[in-house]
Amino acid sequence: MLPTVGIFDSGVGGLTVAAALHRIAPALPIRYLADTACFPYGERPPEWVRERAVDLAARLLEDGAGLLVVACNTASSAALECLRERFDVPIVGMEPPLKPAVEGSRSRRIAVLATPGTTSGARLARLAAAYGQGVEVARLPMPGLADLVEAGEVAGERVESMLRAALAEPVATGIDGVALGCTHYGFLRAALEGLLPEGVRIIDAAEPVARRAVHLLREAGHDPSMGEPAEVLAQATGDAAAFAATIERLRAAGADLPPIRLEAQAAI
Ligand code: DGL
């Protein structure tokens, strides 16, 4: 039997990872936990995010997860090491895809879009030190952008003006890659494509992270390609109807989402 993959994020952002995982391995049982009661994480202190991440991970394990994906850059930046020390299951985290953005850059100029927590966090600083030598990395904190996505707003004037304001200068200096450092921003690909000049790549870590999870399952002797397609079981810590409404709005906007079965609100 395939182990359940437990995924958590502050809201709908990690569904970009769940979607990639479902695309690669449709039969894989996935349990998704959206911490909407505490959304957004991006402007909270890292210590707070760390404690909360421990509680969410513990719940997913209680609910039978055999592998965890921290589908949130902010929570990974604050808590990944701590979670790995604490829990005895494989844990896959997210980080802004700075390395592939740098590797694919000819102009040697890239931008990273992320929450304030991630742009100021130690993880991004480490990545920039390791892979950003000789490359100009514009770190663009985007307070409020994940909030729009969390409300199901992935197109239109508010989203575009926020992105335009942040990207104008880096685009003028000749960036040729934008690394998405927040899982919510995966839902903004179409808006970004509409704003960025041709030739500027958008680099999203959702699919590589999903591949990493599948790789770990294979290493542990499982075959995630077997079996009938499964629905993603999803739960929010906040209002379940509001979470359902956001998912519907995202679907209506053409977002790539897996089949989802919503469960009642999770009290954590
Ligand atoms: N989806 C989360 C991330 O990847 C952030 C959204 C939030 O601020 O809670 O960083």
CSV table of C-alpha atoms and ligand atoms in Angstrom, one decimal:
chain,number,residue,atom,x,y,z
A,1,MET,CA,0.0,0.0,0.0
A,2,LEU,CA,1.3,3.5,-0.8
A,3,PRO,CA,2.0,5.7,2.1
A,4,THR,CA,0.0,8.9,2.5
A,5,VAL,CA,1.9,12.1,1.6
A,6,GLY,CA,1.0,14.9,4.1
A,7,ILE,CA,1.3,18.4,2.7
A,8,PHE,CA,0.9,21.7,4.6
A,9,ASP,CA,0.9,25.4,3.8
A,10,SER,CA,-0.6,28.5,5.3
A,11,GLY,CA,-3.4,28.3,2.7
A,12,VAL,CA,-4.0,27.3,-0.9
A,13,GLY,CA,-0.4,27.9,-2.0
A,14,GLY,CA,0.7,24.3,-1.4
A,15,LEU,CA,-2.0,23.0,-3.7
A,16,THR,CA,0.4,23.9,-6.5
A,17,VAL,CA,2.6,21.2,-5.1
A,18,ALA,CA,-0.3,18.8,-4.5
A,19,ALA,CA,-1.3,19.4,-8.1
A,20,ALA,CA,2.2,18.6,-9.4
A,21,LEU,CA,2.3,15.5,-7.2
A,22,HIS,CA,-1.1,14.3,-8.4
A,23,ARG,CA,0.0,14.9,-12.0
A,24,ILE,CA,3.1,12.8,-11.6
A,25,ALA,CA,1.5,10.0,-9.4
A,26,PRO,CA,-2.3,10.2,-9.6
A,27,ALA,CA,-2.8,7.2,-7.3
A,28,LEU,CA,-0.8,8.6,-4.4
A,29,PRO,CA,-2.9,9.3,-1.3
A,30,ILE,CA,-2.4,12.9,-0.4
A,31,ARG,CA,-3.6,14.7,2.7
A,32,TYR,CA,-3.5,18.5,2.5
A,33,LEU,CA,-3.7,20.8,5.5
A,34,ALA,CA,-4.2,24.5,4.9
A,35,ASP,CA,-3.5,26.7,8.0
A,36,THR,CA,-6.0,29.3,7.0
A,37,ALA,CA,-6.8,30.2,10.6
A,38,CYS,CA,-3.3,31.6,10.8
A,39,PHE,CA,-2.8,32.9,7.3
A,40,PRO,CA,-0.6,34.7,6.3
A,41,TYR,CA,2.7,33.4,7.6
A,42,GLY,CA,4.8,35.8,5.5
A,43,GLU,CA,4.9,38.6,8.0
A,44,ARG,CA,5.1,36.5,11.2
A,45,PRO,CA,8.2,35.9,13.3
A,46,PRO,CA,10.1,32.7,12.3
A,47,GLU,CA,9.9,31.4,15.9
A,48,TRP,CA,6.1,31.5,15.7
A,49,VAL,CA,6.0,29.8,12.3
A,50,ARG,CA,8.4,27.1,13.6
A,51,GLU,CA,6.1,26.2,16.5
A,52,ARG,CA,3.0,26.2,14.3
A,53,ALA,CA,4.8,24.0,11.7
A,54,VAL,CA,5.5,21.4,14.4
A,55,ASP,CA,1.8,21.3,15.4
A,56,LEU,CA,0.7,20.9,11.8
A,57,ALA,CA,3.3,18.2,11.0
A,58,ALA,CA,2.3,16.3,14.2
A,59,ARG,CA,-1.4,16.4,13.1
A,60,LEU,CA,-0.6,15.1,9.6
A,61,LEU,CA,1.5,12.3,11.1
A,62,GLU,CA,-1.4,11.4,13.5
A,63,ASP,CA,-3.6,11.3,10.5
A,64,GLY,CA,-1.4,8.7,8.9
A,65,ALA,CA,1.1,10.5,6.7
A,66,GLY,CA,4.3,8.6,6.0
A,67,LEU,CA,6.1,11.4,4.2
A,68,LEU,CA,5.7,15.2,4.7
A,69,VAL,CA,6.0,18.0,2.2
A,70,VAL,CA,6.3,21.5,3.7
A,71,ALA,CA,4.7,23.2,0.7
A,72,CYS,CA,5.5,26.7,2.0
A,73,ASN,CA,8.7,28.6,1.6
A,74,THR,CA,8.1,30.7,4.7
A,75,ALA,CA,7.5,27.6,6.9
A,76,SER,CA,10.4,25.7,5.3
A,77,SER,CA,12.7,28.7,5.9
A,78,ALA,CA,11.7,28.9,9.5
A,79,ALA,CA,11.1,25.2,10.5
A,80,LEU,CA,12.6,22.6,8.2
A,81,GLU,CA,15.7,21.7,10.2
A,82,CYS,CA,13.6,21.6,13.4
A,83,LEU,CA,10.9,19.4,11.8
A,84,ARG,CA,13.6,17.0,10.6
A,85,GLU,CA,15.1,16.7,14.1
A,86,ARG,CA,11.8,16.2,15.6
A,87,PHE,CA,10.0,13.7,13.3
A,88,ASP,CA,11.2,10.4,12.1
A,89,VAL,CA,9.7,10.5,8.5
A,90,PRO,CA,11.2,11.8,5.3
A,91,ILE,CA,10.4,15.5,5.0
A,92,VAL,CA,10.6,17.5,1.8
A,93,GLY,CA,10.8,21.3,2.0
A,94,MET,CA,10.6,24.2,-0.4
A,95,GLU,CA,13.1,26.9,-1.1
A,96,PRO,CA,13.1,29.6,-3.7
A,97,PRO,CA,14.4,28.0,-7.0
A,98,LEU,CA,17.4,30.4,-7.0
A,99,LYS,CA,19.8,27.7,-8.2
A,100,PRO,CA,18.0,26.8,-11.5
A,101,ALA,CA,17.2,30.5,-12.1
A,102,VAL,CA,20.9,31.3,-11.8
A,103,GLU,CA,22.0,28.3,-13.9
A,104,GLY,CA,19.6,29.3,-16.7
A,105,SER,CA,20.5,33.0,-16.6
A,106,ARG,CA,22.5,34.5,-19.5
A,107,SER,CA,22.2,38.1,-18.4
A,108,ARG,CA,23.4,37.1,-14.9
A,109,ARG,CA,20.4,39.0,-13.4
A,110,ILE,CA,17.5,37.4,-11.8
A,111,ALA,CA,14.7,38.2,-9.4
A,112,VAL,CA,13.1,36.3,-6.5
A,113,LEU,CA,9.5,37.0,-5.6
A,114,ALA,CA,8.7,35.9,-2.1
A,115,THR,CA,7.0,36.8,1.2
A,116,PRO,CA,8.9,39.2,3.5
A,117,GLY,CA,9.6,36.3,5.8
A,118,THR,CA,11.4,34.4,3.0
A,119,THR,CA,13.2,37.3,1.5
A,120,SER,CA,14.7,38.2,4.9
A,121,GLY,CA,15.2,34.6,6.0
A,122,ALA,CA,18.5,32.7,6.5
A,123,ARG,CA,17.6,30.1,3.9
A,124,LEU,CA,17.5,32.6,1.0
A,125,ALA,CA,20.7,34.3,2.2
A,126,ARG,CA,22.4,30.8,2.2
A,127,LEU,CA,21.2,30.1,-1.3
A,128,ALA,CA,22.3,33.4,-2.6
A,129,ALA,CA,25.8,32.9,-1.0
A,130,ALA,CA,26.0,29.4,-2.5
A,131,TYR,CA,24.7,30.0,-6.0
A,132,GLY,CA,24.4,33.7,-6.5
A,133,GLN,CA,28.1,34.6,-6.9
A,134,GLY,CA,28.6,36.9,-9.8
A,135,VAL,CA,24.8,37.2,-10.3
A,136,GLU,CA,22.6,40.1,-9.4
A,137,VAL,CA,19.7,38.7,-7.4
A,138,ALA,CA,16.9,41.2,-6.8
A,139,ARG,CA,15.0,40.0,-3.7
A,140,LEU,CA,11.5,41.3,-4.0
A,141,PRO,CA,9.3,41.0,-0.8
A,142,MET,CA,5.7,41.0,-1.8
A,143,PRO,CA,3.6,41.8,1.3
A,144,GLY,CA,-0.1,41.3,0.5
A,145,LEU,CA,0.3,39.3,-2.7
A,146,ALA,CA,-0.3,35.9,-1.2
A,147,ASP,CA,-3.4,37.4,0.4
A,148,LEU,CA,-4.9,38.1,-3.0
A,149,VAL,CA,-4.2,34.6,-4.2
A,150,GLU,CA,-5.7,33.2,-0.9
A,151,ALA,CA,-8.9,35.1,-1.8
A,152,GLY,CA,-8.9,33.4,-5.2
A,153,GLU,CA,-7.8,36.6,-7.0
A,154,VAL,CA,-5.1,35.6,-9.5
A,155,ALA,CA,-5.8,38.2,-12.3
A,156,GLY,CA,-6.9,41.7,-12.7
A,157,GLU,CA,-5.8,45.2,-11.7
A,158,ARG,CA,-4.8,44.6,-8.1
A,159,VAL,CA,-2.6,41.6,-8.8
A,160,GLU,CA,-1.1,43.2,-11.9
A,161,SER,CA,-0.3,46.6,-10.3
A,162,MET,CA,1.4,44.9,-7.4
A,163,LEU,CA,3.6,42.7,-9.7
A,164,ARG,CA,4.2,45.6,-12.1
A,165,ALA,CA,5.5,47.9,-9.3
A,166,ALA,CA,7.8,45.2,-8.0
A,167,LEU,CA,9.2,44.0,-11.3
A,168,ALA,CA,9.6,47.3,-13.2
A,169,GLU,CA,13.1,48.0,-12.0
A,170,PRO,CA,14.5,44.5,-12.2
A,171,VAL,CA,13.0,44.1,-15.7
A,172,ALA,CA,14.6,47.4,-16.8
A,173,THR,CA,18.0,46.2,-15.6
A,174,GLY,CA,17.7,43.1,-17.8
A,175,ILE,CA,16.6,40.1,-15.6
A,176,ASP,CA,16.0,37.0,-17.6
A,177,GLY,CA,14.5,34.8,-14.8
A,178,VAL,CA,11.9,35.2,-12.0
A,179,ALA,CA,12.1,32.6,-9.3
A,180,LEU,CA,8.9,32.0,-7.4
A,181,GLY,CA,9.7,31.9,-3.7
A,182,CYS,CA,6.2,31.5,-2.4
A,183,THR,CA,3.9,28.6,-3.4
A,184,HIS,CA,0.9,30.9,-3.7
A,185,TYR,CA,2.6,32.6,-6.6
A,186,GLY,CA,2.4,29.5,-8.8
A,187,PHE,CA,-1.2,30.5,-9.3
A,188,LEU,CA,0.0,33.8,-10.8
A,189,ARG,CA,1.9,32.3,-13.7
A,190,ALA,CA,-0.5,33.6,-16.3
A,191,ALA,CA,-0.5,37.1,-14.8
A,192,LEU,CA,3.3,37.1,-14.7
A,193,GLU,CA,3.5,35.9,-18.3
A,194,GLY,CA,1.3,38.8,-19.3
A,195,LEU,CA,3.6,41.3,-17.7
A,196,LEU,CA,7.1,40.0,-18.3
A,197,PRO,CA,8.9,40.6,-21.5
A,198,GLU,CA,9.5,37.6,-23.8
A,199,GLY,CA,12.5,35.6,-22.8
A,200,VAL,CA,12.1,36.1,-19.1
A,201,ARG,CA,11.6,32.6,-17.6
A,202,ILE,CA,9.3,31.9,-14.6
A,203,ILE,CA,10.8,29.3,-12.4
A,204,ASP,CA,8.5,27.4,-10.0
A,205,ALA,CA,9.8,24.8,-7.5
A,206,ALA,CA,6.4,23.0,-7.2
A,207,GLU,CA,7.2,20.2,-9.8
A,208,PRO,CA,10.8,19.5,-8.7
A,209,VAL,CA,9.6,19.3,-5.1
A,210,ALA,CA,6.9,16.8,-6.1
A,211,ARG,CA,9.5,14.8,-8.0
A,212,ARG,CA,11.7,14.7,-5.0
A,213,ALA,CA,8.8,13.3,-2.9
A,214,VAL,CA,8.2,10.6,-5.5
A,215,HIS,CA,11.9,9.8,-5.6
A,216,LEU,CA,12.0,9.3,-1.8
A,217,LEU,CA,9.0,7.0,-2.0
A,218,ARG,CA,10.6,4.9,-4.7
A,219,GLU,CA,13.8,4.8,-2.6
A,220,ALA,CA,11.7,3.4,0.2
A,221,GLY,CA,10.5,0.6,-2.1
A,222,HIS,CA,7.1,2.0,-3.1
A,223,ASP,CA,5.8,2.3,-6.7
A,224,PRO,CA,3.7,5.5,-6.8
A,225,SER,CA,2.8,4.8,-10.5
A,226,MET,CA,0.5,1.9,-9.4
A,227,GLY,CA,-3.2,2.1,-8.6
A,228,GLU,CA,-6.4,4.1,-9.3
A,229,PRO,CA,-6.3,7.9,-9.3
A,230,ALA,CA,-7.1,9.3,-5.8
A,231,GLU,CA,-8.7,12.5,-4.6
A,232,VAL,CA,-6.7,14.9,-2.4
A,233,LEU,CA,-8.2,15.0,1.1
A,234,ALA,CA,-8.0,18.6,2.1
A,235,GLN,CA,-8.7,20.3,5.4
A,236,ALA,CA,-8.4,23.9,6.6
A,237,THR,CA,-7.9,25.1,10.1
A,238,GLY,CA,-10.1,28.2,9.4
A,239,ASP,CA,-13.6,28.4,7.9
A,240,ALA,CA,-14.2,25.4,5.7
A,241,ALA,CA,-16.7,27.2,3.5
A,242,ALA,CA,-14.3,30.1,2.8
A,243,PHE,CA,-11.6,27.6,1.9
A,244,ALA,CA,-14.0,25.8,-0.5
A,245,ALA,CA,-15.0,29.2,-2.1
A,246,THR,CA,-11.3,30.0,-2.7
A,247,ILE,CA,-10.7,26.7,-4.4
A,248,GLU,CA,-13.8,27.2,-6.6
A,249,ARG,CA,-12.6,30.7,-7.5
A,250,LEU,CA,-9.2,29.3,-8.5
A,251,ARG,CA,-10.7,26.6,-10.5
A,252,ALA,CA,-13.0,29.1,-12.3
A,253,ALA,CA,-9.8,31.1,-13.1
A,254,GLY,CA,-8.4,28.1,-14.8
A,255,ALA,CA,-5.9,27.0,-12.1
A,256,ASP,CA,-4.4,23.6,-12.4
A,257,LEU,CA,-5.8,21.8,-9.3
A,258,PRO,CA,-6.1,18.1,-8.5
A,259,PRO,CA,-9.5,16.5,-7.6
A,260,ILE,CA,-10.1,17.6,-4.0
A,261,ARG,CA,-12.4,16.2,-1.3
A,262,LEU,CA,-12.9,18.8,1.4
A,263,GLU,CA,-13.2,17.6,5.0
A,264,ALA,CA,-14.6,19.5,8.0
A,265,GLN,CA,-12.5,22.3,9.6
A,266,ALA,CA,-9.4,21.0,11.5
A,267,ALA,CA,-9.1,22.3,15.1
A,268,ILE,CA,-5.4,22.8,15.7
B,1,DGL,N1,2.6,29.9,0.6
B,1,DGL,C1,3.5,30.5,1.6
B,1,DGL,C2,5.0,30.4,1.0
B,1,DGL,O1,5.3,29.6,0.2
B,1,DGL,C3,3.3,31.9,2.0
B,1,DGL,C4,2.0,32.6,2.1
B,1,DGL,C5,1.9,33.3,3.5
B,1,DGL,O2,2.4,34.4,3.7
B,1,DGL,O3,1.3,32.6,4.4
B,1,DGL,O4,5.8,31.1,1.5
